[in-house]
Coordinates of C-alpha atoms and ligand atoms in Angstrom, one line a residue:
X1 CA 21.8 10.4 11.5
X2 CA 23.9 12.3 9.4
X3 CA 22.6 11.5 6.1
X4 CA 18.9 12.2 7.1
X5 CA 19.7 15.5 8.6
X6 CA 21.6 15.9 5.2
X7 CA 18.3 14.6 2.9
X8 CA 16.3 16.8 4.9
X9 CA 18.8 19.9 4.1
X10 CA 18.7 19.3 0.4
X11 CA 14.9 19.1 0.7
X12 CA 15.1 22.4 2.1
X13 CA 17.5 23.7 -0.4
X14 CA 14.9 22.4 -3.2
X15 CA 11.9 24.2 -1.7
X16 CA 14.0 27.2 -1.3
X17 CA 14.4 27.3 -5.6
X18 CA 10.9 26.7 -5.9
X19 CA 9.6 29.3 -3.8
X20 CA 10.9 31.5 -6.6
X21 CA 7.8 30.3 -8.7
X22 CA 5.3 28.1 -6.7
X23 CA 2.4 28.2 -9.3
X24 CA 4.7 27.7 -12.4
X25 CA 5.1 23.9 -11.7
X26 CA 3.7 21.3 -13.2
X27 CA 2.6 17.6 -12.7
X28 CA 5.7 15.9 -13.8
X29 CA 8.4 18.1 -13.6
X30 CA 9.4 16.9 -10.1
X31 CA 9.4 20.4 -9.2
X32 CA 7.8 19.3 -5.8
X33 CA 6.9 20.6 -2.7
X34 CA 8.7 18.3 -0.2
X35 CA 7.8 18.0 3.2
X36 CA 10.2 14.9 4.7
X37 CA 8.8 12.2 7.3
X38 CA 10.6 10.9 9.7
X39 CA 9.7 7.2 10.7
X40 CA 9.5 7.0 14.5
X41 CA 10.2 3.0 15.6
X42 CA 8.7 2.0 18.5
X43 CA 8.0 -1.2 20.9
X44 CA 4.6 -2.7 21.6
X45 CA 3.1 -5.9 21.2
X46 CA 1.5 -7.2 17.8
X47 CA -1.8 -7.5 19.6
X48 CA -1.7 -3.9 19.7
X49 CA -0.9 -3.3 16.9
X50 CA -3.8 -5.3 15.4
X51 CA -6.2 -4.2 17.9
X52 CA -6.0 -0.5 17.1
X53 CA -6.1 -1.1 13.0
X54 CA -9.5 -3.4 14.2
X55 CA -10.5 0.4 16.5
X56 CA -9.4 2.6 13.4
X57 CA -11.6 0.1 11.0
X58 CA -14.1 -0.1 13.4
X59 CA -14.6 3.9 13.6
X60 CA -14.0 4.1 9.7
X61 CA -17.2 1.5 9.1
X62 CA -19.3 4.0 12.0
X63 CA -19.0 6.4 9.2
X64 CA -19.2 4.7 6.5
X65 CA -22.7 3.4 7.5
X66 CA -23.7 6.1 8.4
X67 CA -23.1 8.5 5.2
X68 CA -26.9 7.9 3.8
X69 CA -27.8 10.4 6.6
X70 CA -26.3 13.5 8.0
X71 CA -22.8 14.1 7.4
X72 CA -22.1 15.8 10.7
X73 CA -23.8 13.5 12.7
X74 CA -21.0 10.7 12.2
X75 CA -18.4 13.5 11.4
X76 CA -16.6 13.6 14.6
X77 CA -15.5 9.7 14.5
X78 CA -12.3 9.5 12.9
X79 CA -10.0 7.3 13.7
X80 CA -8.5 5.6 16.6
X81 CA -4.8 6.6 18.5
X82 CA -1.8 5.5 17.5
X83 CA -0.3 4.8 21.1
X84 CA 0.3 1.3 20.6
X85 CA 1.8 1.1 17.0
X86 CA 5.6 -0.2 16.3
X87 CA 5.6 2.6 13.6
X88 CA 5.0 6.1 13.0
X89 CA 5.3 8.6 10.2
X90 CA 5.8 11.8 11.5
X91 CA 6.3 15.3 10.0
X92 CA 7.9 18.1 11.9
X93 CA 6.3 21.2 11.3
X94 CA 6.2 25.1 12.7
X95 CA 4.0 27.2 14.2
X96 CA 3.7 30.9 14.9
X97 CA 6.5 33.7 14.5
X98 CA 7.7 31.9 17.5
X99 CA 8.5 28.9 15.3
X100 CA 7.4 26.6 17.7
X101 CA 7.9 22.8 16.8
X102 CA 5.8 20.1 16.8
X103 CA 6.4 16.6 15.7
X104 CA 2.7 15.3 14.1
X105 CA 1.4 12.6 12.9
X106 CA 1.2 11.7 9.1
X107 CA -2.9 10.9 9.1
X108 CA -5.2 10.4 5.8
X109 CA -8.0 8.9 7.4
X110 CA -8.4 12.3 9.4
X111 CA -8.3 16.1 8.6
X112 CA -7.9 18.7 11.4
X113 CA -4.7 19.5 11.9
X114 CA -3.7 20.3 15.8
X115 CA -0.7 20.1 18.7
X116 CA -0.5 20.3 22.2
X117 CA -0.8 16.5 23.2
X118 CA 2.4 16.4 24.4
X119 CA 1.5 18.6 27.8
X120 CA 5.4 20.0 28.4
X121 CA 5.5 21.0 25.1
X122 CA 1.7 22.5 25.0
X123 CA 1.1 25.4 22.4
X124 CA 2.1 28.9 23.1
X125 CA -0.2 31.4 21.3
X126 CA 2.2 34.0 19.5
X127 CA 1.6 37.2 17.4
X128 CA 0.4 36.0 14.9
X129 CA -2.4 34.0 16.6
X130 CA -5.7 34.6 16.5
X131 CA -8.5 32.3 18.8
X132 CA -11.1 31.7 16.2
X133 CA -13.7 32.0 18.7
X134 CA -14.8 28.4 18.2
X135 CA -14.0 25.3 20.1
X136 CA -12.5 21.7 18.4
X137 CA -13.1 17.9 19.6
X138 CA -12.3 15.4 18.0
X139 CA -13.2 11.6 18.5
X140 CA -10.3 9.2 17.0
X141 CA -12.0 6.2 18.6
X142 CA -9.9 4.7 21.1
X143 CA -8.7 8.7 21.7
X144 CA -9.6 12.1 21.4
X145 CA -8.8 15.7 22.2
X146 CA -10.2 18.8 22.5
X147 CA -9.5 22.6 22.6
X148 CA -9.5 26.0 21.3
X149 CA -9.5 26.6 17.5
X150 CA -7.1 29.1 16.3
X151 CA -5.5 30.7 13.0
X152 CA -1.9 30.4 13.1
X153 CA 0.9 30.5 10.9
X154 CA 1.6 27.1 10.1
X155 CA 5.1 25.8 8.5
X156 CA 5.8 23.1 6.7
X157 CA 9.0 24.1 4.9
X158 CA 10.3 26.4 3.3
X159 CA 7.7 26.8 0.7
X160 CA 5.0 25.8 2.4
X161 CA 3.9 28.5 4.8
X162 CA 0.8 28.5 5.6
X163 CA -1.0 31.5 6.9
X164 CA -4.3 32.0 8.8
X165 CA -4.2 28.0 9.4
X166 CA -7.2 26.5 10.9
X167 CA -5.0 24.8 13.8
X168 CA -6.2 23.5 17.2
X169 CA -4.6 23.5 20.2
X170 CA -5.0 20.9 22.6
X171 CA -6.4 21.6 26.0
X172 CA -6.7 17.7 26.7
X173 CA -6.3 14.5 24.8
X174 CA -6.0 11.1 25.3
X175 CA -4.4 8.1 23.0
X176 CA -1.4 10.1 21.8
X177 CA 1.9 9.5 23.5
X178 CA 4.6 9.9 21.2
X179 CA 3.7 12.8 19.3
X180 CA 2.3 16.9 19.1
X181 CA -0.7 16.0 17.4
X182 CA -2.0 15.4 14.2
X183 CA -1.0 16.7 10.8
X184 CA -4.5 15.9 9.0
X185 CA -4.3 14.9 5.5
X186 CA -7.8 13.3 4.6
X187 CA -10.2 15.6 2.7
X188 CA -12.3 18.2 4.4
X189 CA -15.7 16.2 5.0
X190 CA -13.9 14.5 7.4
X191 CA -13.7 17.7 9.5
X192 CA -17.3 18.3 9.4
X193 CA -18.8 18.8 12.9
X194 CA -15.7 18.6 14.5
X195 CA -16.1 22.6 15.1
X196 CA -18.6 23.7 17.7
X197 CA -18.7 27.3 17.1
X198 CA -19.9 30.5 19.4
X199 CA -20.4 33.2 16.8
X200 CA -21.5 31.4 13.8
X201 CA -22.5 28.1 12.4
X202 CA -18.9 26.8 11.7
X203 CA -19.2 23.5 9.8
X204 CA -16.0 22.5 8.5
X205 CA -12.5 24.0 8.8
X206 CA -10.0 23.9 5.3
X207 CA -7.1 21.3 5.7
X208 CA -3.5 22.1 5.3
X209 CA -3.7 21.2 1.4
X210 CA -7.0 23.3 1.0
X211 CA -5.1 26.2 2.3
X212 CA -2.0 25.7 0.6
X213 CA -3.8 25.8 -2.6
X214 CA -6.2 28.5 -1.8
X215 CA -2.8 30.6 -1.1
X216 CA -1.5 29.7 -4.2
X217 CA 1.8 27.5 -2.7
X218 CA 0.7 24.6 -5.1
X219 CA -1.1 24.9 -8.6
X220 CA -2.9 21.4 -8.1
X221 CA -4.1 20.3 -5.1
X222 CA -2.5 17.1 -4.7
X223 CA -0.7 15.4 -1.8
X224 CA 1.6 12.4 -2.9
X225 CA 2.7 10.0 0.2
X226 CA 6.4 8.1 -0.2
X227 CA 7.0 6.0 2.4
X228 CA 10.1 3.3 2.7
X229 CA 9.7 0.3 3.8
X230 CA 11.8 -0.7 7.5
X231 CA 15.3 -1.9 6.6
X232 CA 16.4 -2.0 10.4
X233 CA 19.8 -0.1 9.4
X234 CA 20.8 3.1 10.4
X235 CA 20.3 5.0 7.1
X236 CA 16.9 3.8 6.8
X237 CA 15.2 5.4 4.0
X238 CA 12.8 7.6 5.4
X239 CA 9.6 9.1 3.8
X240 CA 8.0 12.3 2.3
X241 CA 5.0 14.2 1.7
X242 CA 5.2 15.8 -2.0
X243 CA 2.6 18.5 -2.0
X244 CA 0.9 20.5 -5.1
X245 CA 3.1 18.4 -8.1
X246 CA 4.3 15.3 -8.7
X247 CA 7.9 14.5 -7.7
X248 CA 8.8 12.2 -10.2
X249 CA 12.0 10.7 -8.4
X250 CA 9.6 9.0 -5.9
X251 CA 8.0 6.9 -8.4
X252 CA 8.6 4.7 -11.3
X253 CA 6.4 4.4 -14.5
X254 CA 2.7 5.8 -14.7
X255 CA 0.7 7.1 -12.2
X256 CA -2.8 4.8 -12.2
X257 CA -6.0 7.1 -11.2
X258 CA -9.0 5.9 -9.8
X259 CA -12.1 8.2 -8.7
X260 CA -12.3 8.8 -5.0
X261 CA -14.8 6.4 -3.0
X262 CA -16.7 7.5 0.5
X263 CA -15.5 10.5 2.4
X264 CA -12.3 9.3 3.5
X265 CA -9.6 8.2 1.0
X266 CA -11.6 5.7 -0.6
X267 CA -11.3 3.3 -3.3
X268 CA -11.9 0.6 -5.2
X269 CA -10.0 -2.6 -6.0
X270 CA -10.3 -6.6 -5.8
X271 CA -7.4 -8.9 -5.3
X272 CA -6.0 -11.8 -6.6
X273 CA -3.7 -14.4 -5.2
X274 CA -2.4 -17.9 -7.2
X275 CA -4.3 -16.7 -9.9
X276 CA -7.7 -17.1 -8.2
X277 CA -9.6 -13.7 -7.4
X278 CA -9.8 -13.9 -3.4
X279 CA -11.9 -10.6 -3.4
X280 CA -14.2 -8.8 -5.8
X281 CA -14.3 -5.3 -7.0
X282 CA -15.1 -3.6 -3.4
X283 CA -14.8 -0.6 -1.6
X284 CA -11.8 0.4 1.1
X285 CA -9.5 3.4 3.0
X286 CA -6.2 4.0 1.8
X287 CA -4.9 4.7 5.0
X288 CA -1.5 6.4 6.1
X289 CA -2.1 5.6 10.0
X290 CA -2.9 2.2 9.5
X291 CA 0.1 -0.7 10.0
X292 CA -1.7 -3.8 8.2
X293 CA -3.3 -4.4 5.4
X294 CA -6.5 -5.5 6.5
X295 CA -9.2 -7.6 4.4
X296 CA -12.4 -8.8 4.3
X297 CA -12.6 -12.1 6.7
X298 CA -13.7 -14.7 3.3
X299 CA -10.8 -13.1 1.6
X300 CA -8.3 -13.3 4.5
X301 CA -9.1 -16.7 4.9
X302 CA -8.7 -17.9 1.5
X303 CA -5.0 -16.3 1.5
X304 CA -4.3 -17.6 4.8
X305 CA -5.4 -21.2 4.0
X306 CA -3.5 -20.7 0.2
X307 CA 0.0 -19.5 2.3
X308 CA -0.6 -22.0 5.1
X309 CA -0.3 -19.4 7.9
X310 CA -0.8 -20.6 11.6
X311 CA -2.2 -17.9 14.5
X312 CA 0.6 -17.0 16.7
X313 CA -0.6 -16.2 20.0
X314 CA 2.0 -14.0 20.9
X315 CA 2.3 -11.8 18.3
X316 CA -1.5 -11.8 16.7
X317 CA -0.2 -12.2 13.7
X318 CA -0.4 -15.3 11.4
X319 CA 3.6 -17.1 11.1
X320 CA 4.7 -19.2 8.5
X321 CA 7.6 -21.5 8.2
X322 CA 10.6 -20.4 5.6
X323 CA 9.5 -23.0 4.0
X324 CA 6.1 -21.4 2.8
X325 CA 7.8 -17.7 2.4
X326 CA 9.4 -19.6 -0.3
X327 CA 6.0 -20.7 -1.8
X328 CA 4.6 -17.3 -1.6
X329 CA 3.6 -15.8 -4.8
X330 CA 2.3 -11.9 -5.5
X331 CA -0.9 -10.8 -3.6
X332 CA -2.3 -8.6 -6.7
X333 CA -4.5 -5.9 -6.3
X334 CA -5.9 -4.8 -9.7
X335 CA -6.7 -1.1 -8.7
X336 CA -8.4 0.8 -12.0
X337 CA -7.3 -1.9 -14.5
X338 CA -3.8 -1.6 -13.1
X339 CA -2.3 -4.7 -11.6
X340 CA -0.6 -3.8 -8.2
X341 CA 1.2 -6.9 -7.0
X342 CA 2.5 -7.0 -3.6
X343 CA 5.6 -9.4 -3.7
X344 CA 6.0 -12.2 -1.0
X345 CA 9.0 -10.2 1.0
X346 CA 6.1 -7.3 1.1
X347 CA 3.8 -10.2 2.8
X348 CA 5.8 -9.9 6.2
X349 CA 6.4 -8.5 8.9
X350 CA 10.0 -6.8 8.7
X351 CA 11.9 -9.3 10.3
X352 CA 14.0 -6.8 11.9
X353 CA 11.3 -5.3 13.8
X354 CA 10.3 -8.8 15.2
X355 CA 11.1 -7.9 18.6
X356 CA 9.4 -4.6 18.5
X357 CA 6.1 -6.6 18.5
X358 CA 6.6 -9.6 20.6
X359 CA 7.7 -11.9 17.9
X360 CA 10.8 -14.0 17.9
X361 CA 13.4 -13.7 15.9
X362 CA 13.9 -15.4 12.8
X363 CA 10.3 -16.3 12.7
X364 CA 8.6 -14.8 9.3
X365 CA 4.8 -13.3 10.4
X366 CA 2.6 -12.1 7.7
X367 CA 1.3 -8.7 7.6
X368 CA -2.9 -9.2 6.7
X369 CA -5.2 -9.5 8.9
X370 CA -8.8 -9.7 8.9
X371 CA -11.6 -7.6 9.0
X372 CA -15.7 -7.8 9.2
X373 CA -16.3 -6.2 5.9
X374 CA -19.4 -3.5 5.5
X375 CA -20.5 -1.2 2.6
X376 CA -17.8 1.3 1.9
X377 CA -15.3 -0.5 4.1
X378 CA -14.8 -3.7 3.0
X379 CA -10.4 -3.4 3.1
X380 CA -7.6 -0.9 4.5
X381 CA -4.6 -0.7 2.8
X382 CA -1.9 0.5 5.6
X383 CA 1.6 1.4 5.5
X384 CA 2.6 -2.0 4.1
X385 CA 0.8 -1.1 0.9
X386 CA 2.2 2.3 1.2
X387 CA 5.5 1.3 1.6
X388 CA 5.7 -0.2 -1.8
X389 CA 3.6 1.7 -3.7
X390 CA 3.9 5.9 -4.0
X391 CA -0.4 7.4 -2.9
X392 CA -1.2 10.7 -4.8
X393 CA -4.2 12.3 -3.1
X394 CA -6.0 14.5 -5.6
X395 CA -8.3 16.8 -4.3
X396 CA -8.5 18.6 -7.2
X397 CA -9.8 15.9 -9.4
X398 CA -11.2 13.8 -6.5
X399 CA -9.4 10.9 -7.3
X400 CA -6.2 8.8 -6.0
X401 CA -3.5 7.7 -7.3
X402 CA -0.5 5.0 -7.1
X403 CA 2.5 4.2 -9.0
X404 CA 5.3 2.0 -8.6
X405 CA 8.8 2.8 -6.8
X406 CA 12.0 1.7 -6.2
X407 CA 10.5 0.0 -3.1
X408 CA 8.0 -1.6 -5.0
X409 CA 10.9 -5.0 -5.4
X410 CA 13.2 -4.6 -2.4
X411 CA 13.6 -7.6 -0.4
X412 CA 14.1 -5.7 2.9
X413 CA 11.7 -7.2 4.7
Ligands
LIG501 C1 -8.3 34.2 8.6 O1 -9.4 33.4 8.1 C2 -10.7 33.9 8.7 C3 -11.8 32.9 8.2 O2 -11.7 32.7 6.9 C4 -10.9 35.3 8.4 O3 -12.1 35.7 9.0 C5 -9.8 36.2 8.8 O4 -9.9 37.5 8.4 C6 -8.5 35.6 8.2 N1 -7.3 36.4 8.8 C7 -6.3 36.8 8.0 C8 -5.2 37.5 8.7 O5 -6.3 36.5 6.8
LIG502 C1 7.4 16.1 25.0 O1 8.0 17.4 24.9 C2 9.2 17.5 25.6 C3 9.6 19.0 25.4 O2 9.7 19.3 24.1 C4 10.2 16.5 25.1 O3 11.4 16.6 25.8 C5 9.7 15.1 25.2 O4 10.6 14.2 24.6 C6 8.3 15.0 24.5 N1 7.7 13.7 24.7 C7 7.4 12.9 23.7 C8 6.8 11.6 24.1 O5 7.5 13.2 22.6
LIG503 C1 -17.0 1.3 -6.6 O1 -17.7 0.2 -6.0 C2 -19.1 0.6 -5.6 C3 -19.6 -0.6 -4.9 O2 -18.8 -1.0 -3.9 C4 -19.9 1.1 -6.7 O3 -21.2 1.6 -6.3 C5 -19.2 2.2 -7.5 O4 -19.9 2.6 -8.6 C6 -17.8 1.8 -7.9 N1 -17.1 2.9 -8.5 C7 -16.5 2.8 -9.7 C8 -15.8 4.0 -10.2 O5 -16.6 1.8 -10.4
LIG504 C1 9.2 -5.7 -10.1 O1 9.5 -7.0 -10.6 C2 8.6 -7.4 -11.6 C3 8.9 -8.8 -11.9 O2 10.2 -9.0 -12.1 C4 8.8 -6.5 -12.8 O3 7.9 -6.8 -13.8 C5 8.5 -5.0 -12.4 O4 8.8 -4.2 -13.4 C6 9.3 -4.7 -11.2 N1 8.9 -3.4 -10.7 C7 9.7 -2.4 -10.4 C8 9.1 -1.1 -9.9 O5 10.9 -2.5 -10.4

């Protein structure tokens, strides 16, 4: 407890030097813009956990299929609700001169931003908001909310205030029980439609990175993701959002670019396991509010029967004995050239958190699942990728990013 609220004061101290110069940073300098995450832990059943990554897929693939024709007419599918997973990223964040908080969800694979789903701690308009005259909804699949659209004065830290946010504030939603709302990080197409406006034709709202780069608090517009991996100690490592430059004591070695695929945070990648390529070059969503990695069913199956994985009915996840953890070897994902391998301890489920979804302990459960593969959706890479590998979203240069960390070869799992 203490050494988080003391990582989240140096943070703070950080931004507060930076402010000093916001636009005079540049991409290595580690001269960042650091918002931290705090990993909420929570229990549920694997099932669940599965079944809303399947939801979340399922709502991705809607628009992904659908991007030949109109943009808004698939726009306000996003993603699902997060109710039922173990873990949560969340980012506490500010809102108003009243400074009122609200704790949201970390989300790439969706870009309004908005509070009020927790109904006792609904949002109070202050001075400095105005209603924007326009109604939101949002469709997350299994959830949703709606409301009014307002500007407000949205802060993220220190540094990062932004003003004249595009914000909404829930009147109703469903799906979202441990958190404000939504802290939307995906790139603005995915807010398309999601406005249904009085006075004008209102098509898309700017995100929180559009607007913090349009008000000149970052000179790139760029979003890197560090997440930890779950230790189950106390001083678990917890996560950050690094906003405008890169913050080069999140990541080891070279960033590897590749160009942005589909509307969401796509890319492309195959993977390799034993040697053999289990999938070709193909299209998926980096995802920050996705748990699993999920991939294509001929893939998945060619793993599981490599690993010798068994279904375990409790959990929905695939066990294996200690014996075959042993025998695991790197899954590799060549991403632009770059070979990503994901080592076998990054294969399971954190054992400490085997309770959290109806496993047992001691029992080692691996962490892909699979997925009905479609054009432009054929994987998702969830927090388990994310965990072990730092994610620069660039909107700037419409590309993303990844780069090894100190994570990358921990054996916490
Ligand atoms: C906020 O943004 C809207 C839309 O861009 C604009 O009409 C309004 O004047 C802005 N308000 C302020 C205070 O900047
Ligand atoms: C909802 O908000 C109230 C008031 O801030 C807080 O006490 C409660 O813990 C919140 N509930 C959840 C699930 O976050
Ligand atoms: C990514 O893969 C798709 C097919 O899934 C292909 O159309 C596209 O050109 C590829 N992009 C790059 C940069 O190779
Ligand atoms: C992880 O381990 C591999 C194999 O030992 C090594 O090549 C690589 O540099 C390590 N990566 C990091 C980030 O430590």
């Amino acid at each position: 407890m203490l050494s988080s609220a003391a990582l989240v004061f140096s943070c703070l101290v950080l931004n507060g030097l930076v402010l000093a110069s916001p636009v005079a940073q540049s991409s290595g300098s580690g001269s960042s813009l650091t918002v931290p995450i705090r990993k909420s832990v929570s229990i549920t059943s694997g099932h669940n956990v599965v079944d809303t990554g399947h939801a979340r897929a399922q709502s991705f693939r809607g628009r992904a299929a659908g991007q030949q024709t109109s943009a808004s007419s698939t726009a306000k599918r996003q993603s699902v609700g997060v109710k039922n997973e173990a873990i949560t990223y969340i980012a506490q964040v500010s809102v108003g001169t009243s400074k009122q908080k609200f704790n949201l969800l970390v989300d790439s694979g969706s870009s309004n931003t908005w509070v009020g789903a927790n109904t006792t701690n609904a949002y109070v308009p202050s001075s400095s908001s105005v209603w924007t005259d326009d109604i939101v909804i949002v469709e997350y699949g299994s959830g949703y909310f709606f409301g009014y659209e307002y500007y407000d004065t949205l802060t993220l830290s220190n540094a990062l205030v932004i003003t004249n946010q595009s914000l909404g504030g829930a009147s109703f939603s469903q799906g979202f029980t441990t958190m404000d709302g939504i802290l939307g990080i995906g790139p603005i197409a995915l807010t398309d439609g999601t406005i249904l406006g009085s006075t004008a034709p209102v098509f898309t709202v700017p995100t929180v990175s559009d607007n913090l780069y349009t008000q000149g608090k970052i000179s790139n517009e760029v979003v890197g993701v560090a997440f930890a991996p779950t230790t189950g100690a106390s001083n678990e490592p917890e996560g950050a959002l690094v906003f405008g430059a890169q913050d080069s004591s999140r990541f080891v070695g070279q960033i590897t670019y590749v160009p942005k695929e589909t509307d969401y945070w796509g890319i492309n990648q195959s993977i390799s396991y034993k040697g053999v390529e289990i999938m070709a070059t193909s299209t998926g969503v980096i995802d920050t509010g996705t748990t699993l990695l999920y991939l294509p069913t001929d893939t998945f199956n060619s793993y599981i029967a490599s690993t010798g994985g068994v279904f375990d009915e409790a959990t929905g996840l695939y066990e294996i004995t200690e014996a075959q953890y042993n025998a695991l070897e790197d899954l590799v994902f060549n991403i632009g050239g770059t070979e990503l391998p994901l080592t076998p301890n990054a294969q399971i489920w954190p054992r400490s958190l085997n309770g959290n979804i109806g496993g047992a302990q001691g029992k080692i459960y691996l962490n892909a699942v699979s997925t009905e593969p479609v054009n432009g959706l054929n994987f998702i890479n969830g927090y388990v990728f994310l965990e072990r590998y730092y994610t620069v979203f660039d909107t700037t240069n419409n590309r993303v990013g990844f780069a090894a960390t100190s994570f990358t070869n921990a054996t916490s799992n």
